[in-house]
């Protein structure tokens, strides 16, 4: 088995991009979901509420993040420094401290989405530990774990049941593995990636239950019946949730500097 695709999503729930490498730190993949939109109550905002977020593409830059709309209009946002206002923001049940990215970004994004939003970023004071027993592991603005993995064979299996195939972008993973059987990742508890710097061990924390976002076109945000309708027929758990993919956390509390690249070999337990 080997790594066949890597994805970054710099701003939570905006479009992301594929890459050739993925470097880790204690929050997950560097440059992945380090920015987020919040509403006037400092609650996180995603495509579940604002489908037009799918029309904005975010790219991490050396200075911060670049966000482009479908017409090619772009705003460059610098990473907030230590003087930027602090905000207590909510991500699901978690409250964490983030840095406000300024009025220019807020005004541009609010105009694009036709609703008041603000852009926030993780600063040096940011903390968001996973629930016990993994309280030593931190996570950025991702929903429930630092990383998400999907086997290419799982998507192939799903597409074999659909009239029109869907892309991996529907499911927004960080890592895609090729060479496994469909849905083998459901049972993986340890993923060992043989990087150029040595073995990197990732722990499977829990299968990924899917919300409505895979039912939205990843480029337009338009709702579609598939693939969730088909997934619900054969991927529904006893709790009624539909599952696709495996959430991961680094075994080390701070794997800073470990870099995964396309083609890296993978072993599992």
CSV table of C-alpha atoms in Angstrom, one decimal:
chain,number,residue,atom,x,y,z
A,1,UNK,CA,0.0,0.0,0.0
A,2,UNK,CA,1.1,3.5,-0.6
A,3,UNK,CA,0.1,7.2,-0.4
A,4,UNK,CA,-1.7,8.1,-3.7
A,5,UNK,CA,-3.1,11.5,-2.9
A,6,UNK,CA,-2.7,14.3,-0.4
A,7,UNK,CA,-5.0,17.2,0.3
A,8,UNK,CA,-4.9,20.5,2.1
A,9,UNK,CA,-7.9,22.6,3.1
A,10,UNK,CA,-6.4,25.8,4.6
A,11,UNK,CA,-9.8,27.4,5.5
A,12,UNK,CA,-12.4,25.1,7.0
A,13,UNK,CA,-15.1,24.2,4.5
A,14,UNK,CA,-13.7,26.3,1.6
A,15,UNK,CA,-12.2,24.5,-1.4
A,16,UNK,CA,-8.7,23.1,-0.9
A,17,UNK,CA,-6.1,21.7,-3.2
A,18,UNK,CA,-4.0,18.6,-3.8
A,19,UNK,CA,-0.3,18.6,-2.9
A,20,UNK,CA,2.8,16.4,-3.3
A,21,UNK,CA,3.6,16.5,0.4
A,22,UNK,CA,2.0,17.0,3.8
A,23,UNK,CA,4.1,18.1,6.8
A,24,UNK,CA,2.8,17.4,10.3
A,25,UNK,CA,2.9,19.3,13.6
A,26,UNK,CA,0.9,18.8,16.8
A,27,UNK,CA,-2.3,20.1,15.3
A,28,UNK,CA,-2.3,17.8,12.2
A,29,UNK,CA,-1.2,18.8,8.7
A,30,UNK,CA,0.6,22.1,8.5
A,31,UNK,CA,-1.6,24.5,6.6
A,32,UNK,CA,-4.7,22.4,6.9
A,33,UNK,CA,-7.8,23.9,8.5
A,34,UNK,CA,-5.8,26.5,10.4
A,35,UNK,CA,-8.4,29.2,9.4
A,36,UNK,CA,-12.1,29.3,9.9
A,37,UNK,CA,-15.2,31.5,9.3
A,38,UNK,CA,-17.3,32.4,12.3
A,39,UNK,CA,-20.7,34.3,12.5
A,40,UNK,CA,-21.6,37.2,14.8
A,41,UNK,CA,-21.9,34.8,17.7
A,42,UNK,CA,-18.4,33.4,17.1
A,43,UNK,CA,-19.9,30.0,16.0
A,44,UNK,CA,-18.1,28.2,13.3
A,45,UNK,CA,-19.6,28.4,9.8
A,46,UNK,CA,-19.4,25.7,7.1
A,47,UNK,CA,-21.1,24.6,3.9
A,48,UNK,CA,-23.8,23.0,6.0
A,49,UNK,CA,-25.1,26.6,6.5
A,50,UNK,CA,-23.6,28.5,3.6
A,51,UNK,CA,-23.4,26.4,0.5
A,52,UNK,CA,-21.7,29.2,-1.4
A,53,UNK,CA,-18.6,28.6,0.6
A,54,UNK,CA,-17.9,25.8,-1.9
A,55,UNK,CA,-17.3,28.5,-4.6
A,56,UNK,CA,-14.3,30.0,-2.7
A,57,UNK,CA,-10.9,28.4,-3.1
A,58,UNK,CA,-8.2,28.8,-0.3
A,59,UNK,CA,-4.5,28.3,-0.8
A,60,UNK,CA,-1.9,28.5,2.0
A,61,UNK,CA,0.9,31.0,1.3
A,62,UNK,CA,4.1,31.8,3.1
A,63,UNK,CA,2.5,34.9,4.7
A,64,UNK,CA,-1.0,33.5,5.4
A,65,UNK,CA,-3.8,32.4,3.0
A,66,UNK,CA,-5.1,33.4,-0.4
A,67,UNK,CA,-8.8,33.1,-1.2
A,68,UNK,CA,-10.2,33.3,-4.7
A,69,UNK,CA,-13.8,33.3,-6.0
A,70,UNK,CA,-15.0,31.7,-9.1
A,71,UNK,CA,-14.5,34.8,-11.1
A,72,UNK,CA,-10.8,34.9,-10.2
A,73,UNK,CA,-11.1,37.8,-7.7
A,74,UNK,CA,-8.6,37.2,-4.9
A,75,UNK,CA,-7.8,38.5,-1.4
A,76,UNK,CA,-4.5,37.9,0.3
A,77,UNK,CA,-4.7,37.6,4.0
A,78,UNK,CA,-1.7,37.8,6.3
A,79,UNK,CA,-1.5,35.5,9.3
A,80,UNK,CA,-2.6,37.5,12.3
A,81,UNK,CA,0.2,38.5,14.7
A,82,UNK,CA,0.3,38.8,18.4
A,83,UNK,CA,-1.5,42.1,18.4
A,84,UNK,CA,-4.6,40.8,16.5
A,85,UNK,CA,-7.8,40.7,18.6
A,86,UNK,CA,-8.6,37.4,20.3
A,87,UNK,CA,-11.9,35.7,19.9
A,88,UNK,CA,-13.4,32.8,21.8
A,89,UNK,CA,-14.8,30.7,19.0
A,90,UNK,CA,-16.9,27.6,19.0
A,91,UNK,CA,-16.2,24.4,17.0
A,92,UNK,CA,-19.0,22.0,17.7
A,93,UNK,CA,-18.8,21.6,21.5
A,94,UNK,CA,-15.4,23.1,21.9
A,95,UNK,CA,-14.5,26.7,22.8
A,96,UNK,CA,-11.1,27.8,21.8
A,97,UNK,CA,-9.1,31.0,21.4
A,98,UNK,CA,-8.4,32.3,17.9
A,99,UNK,CA,-7.0,35.4,16.3
A,100,UNK,CA,-9.2,37.7,14.2
A,101,UNK,CA,-7.8,38.2,10.7
A,102,UNK,CA,-9.1,41.8,10.3
A,103,UNK,CA,-11.8,43.9,8.8
A,104,UNK,CA,-10.7,43.7,5.2
A,105,UNK,CA,-10.9,40.0,5.1
A,106,UNK,CA,-14.3,40.0,7.0
A,107,UNK,CA,-15.8,42.6,4.6
A,108,UNK,CA,-14.6,40.7,1.5
A,109,UNK,CA,-15.8,37.4,2.7
A,110,UNK,CA,-19.1,38.8,3.9
A,111,UNK,CA,-19.7,40.3,0.5
A,112,UNK,CA,-18.9,37.0,-1.3
A,113,UNK,CA,-21.2,35.0,1.0
A,114,UNK,CA,-23.9,37.7,1.4
A,115,UNK,CA,-23.9,37.2,5.1
A,116,UNK,CA,-21.8,38.7,8.0
A,117,UNK,CA,-18.8,36.5,8.7
A,118,UNK,CA,-15.3,37.0,10.1
A,119,UNK,CA,-12.1,35.0,9.3
A,120,UNK,CA,-10.1,33.7,12.3
A,121,UNK,CA,-6.8,31.9,12.5
A,122,UNK,CA,-5.0,29.7,15.0
A,123,UNK,CA,-2.4,31.6,17.0
A,124,UNK,CA,0.3,30.6,19.4
A,125,UNK,CA,-2.2,30.5,22.3
A,126,UNK,CA,-4.6,28.1,20.4
A,127,UNK,CA,-5.4,24.9,22.3
A,128,UNK,CA,-8.0,22.2,21.4
A,129,UNK,CA,-7.3,18.8,22.9
A,130,UNK,CA,-9.0,15.7,21.8
A,131,UNK,CA,-11.4,14.1,24.4
A,132,UNK,CA,-9.9,11.6,26.9
A,133,UNK,CA,-8.1,9.3,26.6
A,134,UNK,CA,-6.3,11.3,23.9
A,135,UNK,CA,-6.1,14.6,25.7
A,136,UNK,CA,-2.5,14.9,24.9
A,137,UNK,CA,-3.3,15.2,21.1
A,138,UNK,CA,-4.3,18.6,19.8
A,139,UNK,CA,-6.5,19.3,16.7
A,140,UNK,CA,-7.0,22.4,14.6
A,141,UNK,CA,-10.3,23.5,13.3
A,142,UNK,CA,-11.1,20.1,11.8
A,143,UNK,CA,-14.3,18.5,13.0
A,144,UNK,CA,-13.0,15.7,15.1
A,145,UNK,CA,-9.4,14.6,14.6
A,146,UNK,CA,-6.1,16.0,13.2
A,147,UNK,CA,-6.2,13.9,10.0
A,148,UNK,CA,-8.7,12.0,7.8
A,149,UNK,CA,-7.7,9.0,5.7
A,150,UNK,CA,-9.7,7.3,2.9
A,151,UNK,CA,-8.8,4.2,0.9
A,152,UNK,CA,-9.0,4.7,-2.9
A,153,UNK,CA,-10.7,1.3,-3.1
A,154,UNK,CA,-13.5,2.6,-0.9
A,155,UNK,CA,-14.3,5.4,-3.3
A,156,UNK,CA,-13.9,3.0,-6.3
A,157,UNK,CA,-16.4,0.6,-4.6
A,158,UNK,CA,-18.9,3.5,-4.1
A,159,UNK,CA,-18.5,4.8,-7.6
A,160,UNK,CA,-19.2,1.3,-8.9
A,161,UNK,CA,-22.7,1.6,-7.4
A,162,UNK,CA,-23.4,5.1,-8.7
A,163,UNK,CA,-24.7,6.1,-12.1
A,164,UNK,CA,-22.3,9.1,-12.1
A,165,UNK,CA,-19.0,8.8,-10.2
A,166,UNK,CA,-18.0,11.3,-7.6
A,167,UNK,CA,-14.6,12.7,-6.7
A,168,UNK,CA,-12.6,12.2,-3.6
A,169,UNK,CA,-13.1,15.9,-2.9
A,170,UNK,CA,-16.7,15.2,-1.8
A,171,UNK,CA,-15.1,13.7,1.4
A,172,UNK,CA,-12.3,16.1,2.1
A,173,UNK,CA,-9.6,13.7,3.3
A,174,UNK,CA,-5.9,14.6,4.0
A,175,UNK,CA,-4.5,11.2,2.9
A,176,UNK,CA,-5.6,8.7,0.3
A,177,UNK,CA,-4.1,5.2,0.3
A,178,UNK,CA,-4.0,2.9,-2.7
A,179,UNK,CA,-3.6,-0.9,-2.5
A,180,UNK,CA,-6.1,-1.8,0.2
A,181,UNK,CA,-9.4,-3.5,-0.1
A,182,UNK,CA,-12.6,-1.5,0.0
A,183,UNK,CA,-13.3,-0.1,3.5
A,184,UNK,CA,-10.3,-1.9,5.0
A,185,UNK,CA,-9.5,1.4,6.8
A,186,UNK,CA,-12.5,0.8,9.0
A,187,UNK,CA,-10.5,-1.6,11.1
A,188,UNK,CA,-7.1,0.0,11.0
A,189,UNK,CA,-5.9,1.0,14.5
A,190,UNK,CA,-2.2,1.8,13.5
A,191,UNK,CA,-1.0,3.2,10.2
A,192,UNK,CA,2.7,3.3,9.7
A,193,UNK,CA,3.9,5.5,6.9
A,194,UNK,CA,7.5,5.0,5.8
A,195,UNK,CA,8.6,8.6,5.2
A,196,UNK,CA,12.1,9.7,4.0
A,197,UNK,CA,12.7,10.8,7.6
A,198,UNK,CA,11.7,7.5,9.1
A,199,UNK,CA,8.5,5.7,10.1
A,200,UNK,CA,5.5,7.9,11.1
A,201,UNK,CA,2.8,6.2,13.2
A,202,UNK,CA,-0.8,7.4,13.1
A,203,UNK,CA,-3.5,6.0,15.3
A,204,UNK,CA,-7.0,5.3,14.0
A,205,UNK,CA,-9.2,7.2,16.5
A,206,UNK,CA,-12.7,6.5,15.1
A,207,UNK,CA,-14.5,6.0,11.8
A,208,UNK,CA,-15.7,9.2,10.2
A,209,UNK,CA,-19.5,9.7,10.3
A,210,UNK,CA,-20.6,11.8,7.3
A,211,UNK,CA,-22.7,15.0,7.5
A,212,UNK,CA,-24.5,16.6,4.5
A,213,UNK,CA,-21.3,18.0,2.9
A,214,UNK,CA,-20.6,14.9,0.7
A,215,UNK,CA,-24.1,15.6,-0.7
A,216,UNK,CA,-23.0,19.0,-2.0
A,217,UNK,CA,-21.1,19.5,-5.3
A,218,UNK,CA,-17.6,20.4,-4.2
A,219,UNK,CA,-17.2,23.1,-6.8
A,220,UNK,CA,-20.6,24.8,-6.5
A,221,UNK,CA,-22.3,23.8,-3.3
A,222,UNK,CA,-25.4,22.6,-5.1
A,223,UNK,CA,-27.1,19.7,-3.3
A,224,UNK,CA,-27.3,16.3,-4.9
A,225,UNK,CA,-29.0,13.1,-3.8
A,226,UNK,CA,-25.8,11.1,-4.3
A,227,UNK,CA,-23.6,9.8,-3.0
A,228,UNK,CA,-25.2,9.9,0.4
A,229,UNK,CA,-28.3,8.0,-0.7
A,230,UNK,CA,-26.3,5.1,-1.9
A,231,UNK,CA,-23.9,5.2,1.0
A,232,UNK,CA,-26.8,5.0,3.4
A,233,UNK,CA,-27.9,1.7,1.9
A,234,UNK,CA,-24.7,-0.2,2.8
A,235,UNK,CA,-22.6,2.1,5.1
A,236,UNK,CA,-25.0,2.9,7.9
A,237,UNK,CA,-23.9,2.0,11.4
A,238,UNK,CA,-26.0,0.7,14.3
A,239,UNK,CA,-26.2,4.3,15.5
A,240,UNK,CA,-27.9,5.4,12.3
A,241,UNK,CA,-24.8,7.4,11.0
A,242,UNK,CA,-23.3,6.9,7.6
A,243,UNK,CA,-19.6,6.2,7.7
A,244,UNK,CA,-16.8,6.7,5.1
A,245,UNK,CA,-13.2,7.2,6.1
A,246,UNK,CA,-11.0,6.9,9.2
A,247,UNK,CA,-10.0,9.7,11.5
A,248,UNK,CA,-6.4,9.7,12.6
A,249,UNK,CA,-4.1,11.2,15.2
A,250,UNK,CA,-0.3,11.1,15.4
A,251,UNK,CA,1.0,8.7,18.0
A,252,UNK,CA,3.5,11.3,19.1
A,253,UNK,CA,2.1,14.4,20.9
A,254,UNK,CA,4.3,16.6,18.7
A,255,UNK,CA,5.4,15.0,15.4
A,256,UNK,CA,6.8,18.3,14.1
A,257,UNK,CA,8.8,18.0,10.9
A,258,UNK,CA,7.5,14.6,9.8
A,259,UNK,CA,6.6,14.9,6.1
A,260,UNK,CA,4.4,12.5,4.1
A,261,UNK,CA,5.0,12.4,0.4
A,262,UNK,CA,3.2,10.8,-2.6
A,263,UNK,CA,4.4,7.2,-3.0
A,264,UNK,CA,5.3,6.7,0.6
A,265,UNK,CA,4.8,3.0,1.6
A,266,UNK,CA,2.2,2.2,4.2
A,267,UNK,CA,1.7,-0.7,6.7
A,268,UNK,CA,-1.3,-1.2,9.0
A,269,UNK,CA,-2.2,-3.1,12.1
